[in-house]
Coordinates of N, CA and C in Angstrom, one line a residue:
X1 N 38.2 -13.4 -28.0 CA 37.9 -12.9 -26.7 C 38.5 -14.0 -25.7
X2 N 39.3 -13.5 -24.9 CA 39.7 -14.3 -23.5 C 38.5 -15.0 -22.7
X3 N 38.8 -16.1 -22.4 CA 37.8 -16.9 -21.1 C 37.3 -15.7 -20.2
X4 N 38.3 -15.2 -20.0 CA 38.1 -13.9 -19.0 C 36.9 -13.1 -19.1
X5 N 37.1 -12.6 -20.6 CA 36.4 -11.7 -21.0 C 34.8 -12.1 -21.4
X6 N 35.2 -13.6 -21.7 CA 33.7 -14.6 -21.9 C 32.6 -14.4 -21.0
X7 N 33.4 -14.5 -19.2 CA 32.9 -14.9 -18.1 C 32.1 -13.2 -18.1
X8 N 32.6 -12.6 -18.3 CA 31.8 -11.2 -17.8 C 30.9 -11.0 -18.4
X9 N 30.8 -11.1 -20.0 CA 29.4 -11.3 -21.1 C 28.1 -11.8 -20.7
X10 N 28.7 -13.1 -19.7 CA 27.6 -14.4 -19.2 C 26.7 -13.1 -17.7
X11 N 25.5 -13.6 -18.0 CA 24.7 -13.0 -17.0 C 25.4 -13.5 -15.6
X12 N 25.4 -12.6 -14.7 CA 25.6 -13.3 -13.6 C 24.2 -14.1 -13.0
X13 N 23.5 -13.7 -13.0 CA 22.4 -14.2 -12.4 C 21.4 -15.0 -13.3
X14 N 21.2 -16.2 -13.3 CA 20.7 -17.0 -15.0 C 19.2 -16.7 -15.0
X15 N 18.2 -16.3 -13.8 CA 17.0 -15.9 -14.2 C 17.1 -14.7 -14.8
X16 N 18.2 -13.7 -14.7 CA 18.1 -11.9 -15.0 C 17.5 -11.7 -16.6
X17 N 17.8 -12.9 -17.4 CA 17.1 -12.3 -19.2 C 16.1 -12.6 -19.0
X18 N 15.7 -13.6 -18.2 CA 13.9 -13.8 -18.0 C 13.3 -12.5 -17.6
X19 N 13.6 -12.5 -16.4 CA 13.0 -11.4 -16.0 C 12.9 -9.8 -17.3
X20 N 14.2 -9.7 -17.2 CA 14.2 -8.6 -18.5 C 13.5 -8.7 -19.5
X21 N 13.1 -10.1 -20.7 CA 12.4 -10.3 -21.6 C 10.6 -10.2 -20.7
X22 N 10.7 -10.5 -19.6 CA 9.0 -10.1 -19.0 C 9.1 -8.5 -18.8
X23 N 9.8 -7.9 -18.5 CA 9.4 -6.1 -18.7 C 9.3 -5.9 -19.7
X24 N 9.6 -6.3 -20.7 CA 9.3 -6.2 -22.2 C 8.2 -6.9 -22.8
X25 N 7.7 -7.6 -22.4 CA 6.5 -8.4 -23.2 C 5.2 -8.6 -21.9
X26 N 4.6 -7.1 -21.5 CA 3.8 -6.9 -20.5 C 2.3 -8.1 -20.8
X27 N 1.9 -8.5 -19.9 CA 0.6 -9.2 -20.2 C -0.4 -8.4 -20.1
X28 N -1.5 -8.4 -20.9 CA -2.8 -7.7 -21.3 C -3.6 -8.6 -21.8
X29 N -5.2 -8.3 -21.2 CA -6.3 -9.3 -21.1 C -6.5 -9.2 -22.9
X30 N -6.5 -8.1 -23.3 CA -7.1 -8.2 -24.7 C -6.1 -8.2 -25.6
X31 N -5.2 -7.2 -25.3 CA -4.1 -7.2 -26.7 C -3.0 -8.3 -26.4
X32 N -2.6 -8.7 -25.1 CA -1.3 -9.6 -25.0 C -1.5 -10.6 -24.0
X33 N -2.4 -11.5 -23.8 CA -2.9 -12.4 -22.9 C -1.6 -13.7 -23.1
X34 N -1.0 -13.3 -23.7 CA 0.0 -14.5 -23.4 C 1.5 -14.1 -22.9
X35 N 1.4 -12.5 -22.6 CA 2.6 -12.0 -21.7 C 2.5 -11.8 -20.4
X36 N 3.3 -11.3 -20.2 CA 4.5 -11.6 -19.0 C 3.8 -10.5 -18.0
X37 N 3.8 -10.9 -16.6 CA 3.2 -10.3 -15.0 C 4.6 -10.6 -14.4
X38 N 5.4 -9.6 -14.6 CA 6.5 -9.6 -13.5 C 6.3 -9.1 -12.0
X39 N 6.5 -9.8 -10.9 CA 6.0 -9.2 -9.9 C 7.2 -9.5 -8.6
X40 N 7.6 -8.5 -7.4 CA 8.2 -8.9 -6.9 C 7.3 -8.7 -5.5
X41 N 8.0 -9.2 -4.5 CA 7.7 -8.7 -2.9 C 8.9 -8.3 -2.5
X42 N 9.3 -7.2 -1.8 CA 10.4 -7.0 -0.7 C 10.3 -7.5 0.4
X43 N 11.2 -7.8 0.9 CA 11.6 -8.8 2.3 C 11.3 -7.0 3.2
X44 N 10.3 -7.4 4.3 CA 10.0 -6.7 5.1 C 10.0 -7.0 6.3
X45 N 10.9 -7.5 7.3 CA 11.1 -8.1 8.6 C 10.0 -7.4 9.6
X46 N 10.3 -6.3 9.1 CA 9.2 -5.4 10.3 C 7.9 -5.2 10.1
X47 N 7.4 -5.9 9.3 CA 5.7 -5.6 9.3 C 5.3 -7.1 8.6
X48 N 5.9 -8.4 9.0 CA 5.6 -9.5 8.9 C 4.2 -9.7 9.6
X49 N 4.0 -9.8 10.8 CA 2.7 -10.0 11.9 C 1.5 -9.2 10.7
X50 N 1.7 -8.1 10.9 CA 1.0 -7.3 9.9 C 0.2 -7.6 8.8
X51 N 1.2 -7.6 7.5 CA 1.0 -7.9 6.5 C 1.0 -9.7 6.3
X52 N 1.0 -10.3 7.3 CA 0.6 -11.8 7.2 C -1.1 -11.9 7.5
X53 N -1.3 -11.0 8.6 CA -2.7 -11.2 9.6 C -3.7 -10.3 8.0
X54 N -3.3 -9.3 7.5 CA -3.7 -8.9 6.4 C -4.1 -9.5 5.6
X55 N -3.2 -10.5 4.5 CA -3.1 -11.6 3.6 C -3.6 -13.1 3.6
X56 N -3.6 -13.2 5.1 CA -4.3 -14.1 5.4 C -6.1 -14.1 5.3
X57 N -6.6 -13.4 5.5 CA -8.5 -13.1 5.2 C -9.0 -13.9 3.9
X58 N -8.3 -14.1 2.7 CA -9.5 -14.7 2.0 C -8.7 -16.0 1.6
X59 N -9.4 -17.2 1.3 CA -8.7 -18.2 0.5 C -7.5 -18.4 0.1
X60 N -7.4 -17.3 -1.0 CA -6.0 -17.1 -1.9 C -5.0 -17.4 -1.1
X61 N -5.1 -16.3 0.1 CA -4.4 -15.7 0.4 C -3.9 -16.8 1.7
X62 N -4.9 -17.9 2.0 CA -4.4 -18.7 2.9 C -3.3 -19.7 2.9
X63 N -4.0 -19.9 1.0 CA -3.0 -20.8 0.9 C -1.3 -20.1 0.5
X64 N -1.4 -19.4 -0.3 CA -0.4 -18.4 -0.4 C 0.7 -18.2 0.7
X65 N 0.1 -17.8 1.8 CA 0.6 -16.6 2.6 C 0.6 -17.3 4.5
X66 N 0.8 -19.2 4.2 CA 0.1 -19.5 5.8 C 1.8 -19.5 6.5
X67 N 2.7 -19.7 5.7 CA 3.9 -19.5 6.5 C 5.0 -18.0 6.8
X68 N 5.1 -17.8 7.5 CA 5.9 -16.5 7.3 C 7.3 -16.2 6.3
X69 N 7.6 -17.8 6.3 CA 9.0 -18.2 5.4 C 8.6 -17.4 3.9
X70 N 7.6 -17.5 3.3 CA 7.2 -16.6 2.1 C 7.5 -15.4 2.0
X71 N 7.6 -14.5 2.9 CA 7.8 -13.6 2.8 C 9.7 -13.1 2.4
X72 N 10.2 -14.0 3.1 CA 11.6 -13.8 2.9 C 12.3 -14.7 2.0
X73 N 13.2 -14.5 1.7 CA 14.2 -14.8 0.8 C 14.1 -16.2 0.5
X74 N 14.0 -17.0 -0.5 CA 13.5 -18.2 -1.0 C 14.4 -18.5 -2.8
X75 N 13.5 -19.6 -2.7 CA 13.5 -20.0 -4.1 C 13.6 -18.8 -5.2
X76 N 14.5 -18.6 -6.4 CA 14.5 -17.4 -7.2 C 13.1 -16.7 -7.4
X77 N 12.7 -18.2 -7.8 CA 11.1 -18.2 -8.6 C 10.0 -18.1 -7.5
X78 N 10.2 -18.2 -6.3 CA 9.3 -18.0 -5.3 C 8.7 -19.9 -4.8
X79 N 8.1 -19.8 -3.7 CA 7.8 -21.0 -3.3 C 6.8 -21.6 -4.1
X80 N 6.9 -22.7 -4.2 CA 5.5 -23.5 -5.4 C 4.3 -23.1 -5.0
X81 N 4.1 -23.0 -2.9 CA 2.6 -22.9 -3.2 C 2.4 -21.6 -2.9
X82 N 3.1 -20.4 -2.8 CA 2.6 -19.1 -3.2 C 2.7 -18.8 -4.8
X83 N 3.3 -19.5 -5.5 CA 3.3 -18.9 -7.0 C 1.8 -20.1 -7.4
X84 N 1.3 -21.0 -6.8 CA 0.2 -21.8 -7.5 C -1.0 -20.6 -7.2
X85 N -0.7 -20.2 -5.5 CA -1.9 -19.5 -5.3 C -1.4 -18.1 -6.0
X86 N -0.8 -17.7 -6.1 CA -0.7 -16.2 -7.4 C -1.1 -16.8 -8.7
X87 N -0.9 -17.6 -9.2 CA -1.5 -18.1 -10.5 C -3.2 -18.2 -10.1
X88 N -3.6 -18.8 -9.4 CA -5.3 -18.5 -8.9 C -5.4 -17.3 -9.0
X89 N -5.1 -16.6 -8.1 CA -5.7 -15.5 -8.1 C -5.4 -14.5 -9.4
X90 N -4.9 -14.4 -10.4 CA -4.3 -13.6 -11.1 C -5.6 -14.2 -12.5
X91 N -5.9 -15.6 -12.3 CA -6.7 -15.9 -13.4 C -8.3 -15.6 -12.8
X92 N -8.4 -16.1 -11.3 CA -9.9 -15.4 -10.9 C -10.1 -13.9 -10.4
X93 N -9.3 -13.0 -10.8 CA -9.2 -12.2 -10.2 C -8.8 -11.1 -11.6
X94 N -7.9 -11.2 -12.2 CA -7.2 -10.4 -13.4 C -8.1 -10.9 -14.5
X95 N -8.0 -12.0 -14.8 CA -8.3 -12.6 -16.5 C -9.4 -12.9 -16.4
X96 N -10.8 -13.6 -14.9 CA -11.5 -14.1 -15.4 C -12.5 -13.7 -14.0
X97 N -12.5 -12.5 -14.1 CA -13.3 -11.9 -12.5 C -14.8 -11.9 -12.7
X98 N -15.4 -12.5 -13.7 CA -16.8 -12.0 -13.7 C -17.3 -13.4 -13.4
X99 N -16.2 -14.6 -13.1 CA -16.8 -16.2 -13.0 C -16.0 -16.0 -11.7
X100 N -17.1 -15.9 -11.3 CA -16.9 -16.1 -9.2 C -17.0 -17.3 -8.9
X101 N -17.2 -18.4 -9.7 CA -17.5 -19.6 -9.0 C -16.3 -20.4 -9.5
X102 N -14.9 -20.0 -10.3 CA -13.8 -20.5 -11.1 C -12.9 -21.0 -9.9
X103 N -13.0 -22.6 -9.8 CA -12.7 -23.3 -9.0 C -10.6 -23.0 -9.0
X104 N -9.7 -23.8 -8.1 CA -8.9 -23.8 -7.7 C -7.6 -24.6 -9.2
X105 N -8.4 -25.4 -9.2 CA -8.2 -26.5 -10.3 C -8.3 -25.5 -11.4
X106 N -9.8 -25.2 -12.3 CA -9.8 -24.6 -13.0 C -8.6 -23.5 -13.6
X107 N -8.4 -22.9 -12.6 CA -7.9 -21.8 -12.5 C -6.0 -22.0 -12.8
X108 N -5.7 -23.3 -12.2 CA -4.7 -23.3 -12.4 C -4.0 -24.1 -13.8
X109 N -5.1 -24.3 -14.5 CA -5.4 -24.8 -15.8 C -5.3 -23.8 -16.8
X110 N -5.6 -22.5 -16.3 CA -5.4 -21.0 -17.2 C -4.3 -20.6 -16.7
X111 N -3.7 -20.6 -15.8 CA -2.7 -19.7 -15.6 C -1.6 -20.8 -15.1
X112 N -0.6 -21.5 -15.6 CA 0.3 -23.1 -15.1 C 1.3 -22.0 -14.2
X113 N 1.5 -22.6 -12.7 CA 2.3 -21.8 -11.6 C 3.7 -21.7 -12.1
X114 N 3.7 -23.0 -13.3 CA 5.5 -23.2 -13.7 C 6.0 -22.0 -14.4
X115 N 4.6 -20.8 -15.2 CA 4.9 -19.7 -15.1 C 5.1 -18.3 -14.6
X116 N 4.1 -18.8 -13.6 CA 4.7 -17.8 -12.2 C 5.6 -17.5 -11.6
X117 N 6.7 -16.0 -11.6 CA 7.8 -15.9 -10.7 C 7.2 -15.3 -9.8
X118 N 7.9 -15.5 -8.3 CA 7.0 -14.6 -7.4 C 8.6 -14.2 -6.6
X119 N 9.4 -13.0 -7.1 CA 10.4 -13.0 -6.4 C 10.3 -11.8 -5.3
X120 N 11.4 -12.4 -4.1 CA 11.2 -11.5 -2.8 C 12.2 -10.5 -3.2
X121 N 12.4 -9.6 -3.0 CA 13.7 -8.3 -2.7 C 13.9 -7.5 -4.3
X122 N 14.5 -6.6 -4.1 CA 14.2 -6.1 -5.3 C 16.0 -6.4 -6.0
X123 N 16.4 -6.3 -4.8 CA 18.2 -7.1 -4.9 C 18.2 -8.4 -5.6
X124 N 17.3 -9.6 -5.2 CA 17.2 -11.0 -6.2 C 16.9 -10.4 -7.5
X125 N 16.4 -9.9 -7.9 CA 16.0 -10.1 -9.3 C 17.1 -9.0 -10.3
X126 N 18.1 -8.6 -9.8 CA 18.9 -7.1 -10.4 C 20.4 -8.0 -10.7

């Protein structure tokens, strides 16, 4: 095979088999607690005010969601501190919703943000 032909084989995009191997290996509390939550956001310039004044109301979401820059185009993997605060909420909320008192720390001790993707547009991740 030609270099040529090499280059086209190669993903263009080096997150794309991640992502693809997480649609395939779905996470489930009982049967697959150690798979994959692929999730994206789409970049929505027109209902930022909105959907920030929205997101903003509880904790999570403060820490998550206090800059507008989150919402758009970023890091592949999403900003550190919206993917720490999606790892919170995903373990007090998804995995472990009956302990209301499951602190910040805790929480990010069950769910590590390093495997959290939080990508914007449906274009990044394709």
């Amino acid at each position: 095979l030609s270099s040529r032909g090499e280059a086209l084989l190669t993903p263009t995009l080096p997150y794309l088999l991640g992502f693809l191997r997480a649609l395939q290996d779905h996470a489930d509390v009982c049967t697959n607690p150690s798979g994959c939550i692929p999730l994206c956001v789409a970049e929505n310039k027109l209902v930022i005010d909105l959907l920030s004044q929205r997101l903003v109301q509880s904790e999570t979401a403060v820490r998550a969601f206090h800059d507008a820059s989150v919402f758009c185009y970023n890091n592949f993997l999403g900003l550190p501190s919206a993917r720490a605060s999606l790892a919170y909420f995903i373990a007090k909320h998804i995995m472990y919703p009956e302990q209301r008192n499951l602190s910040y720390n805790d929480a990010l001790q069950i769910v590590d943000p390093e495997f959290v993707a939080f990508g914007s547009g449906g274009s990044s991740l394709l």
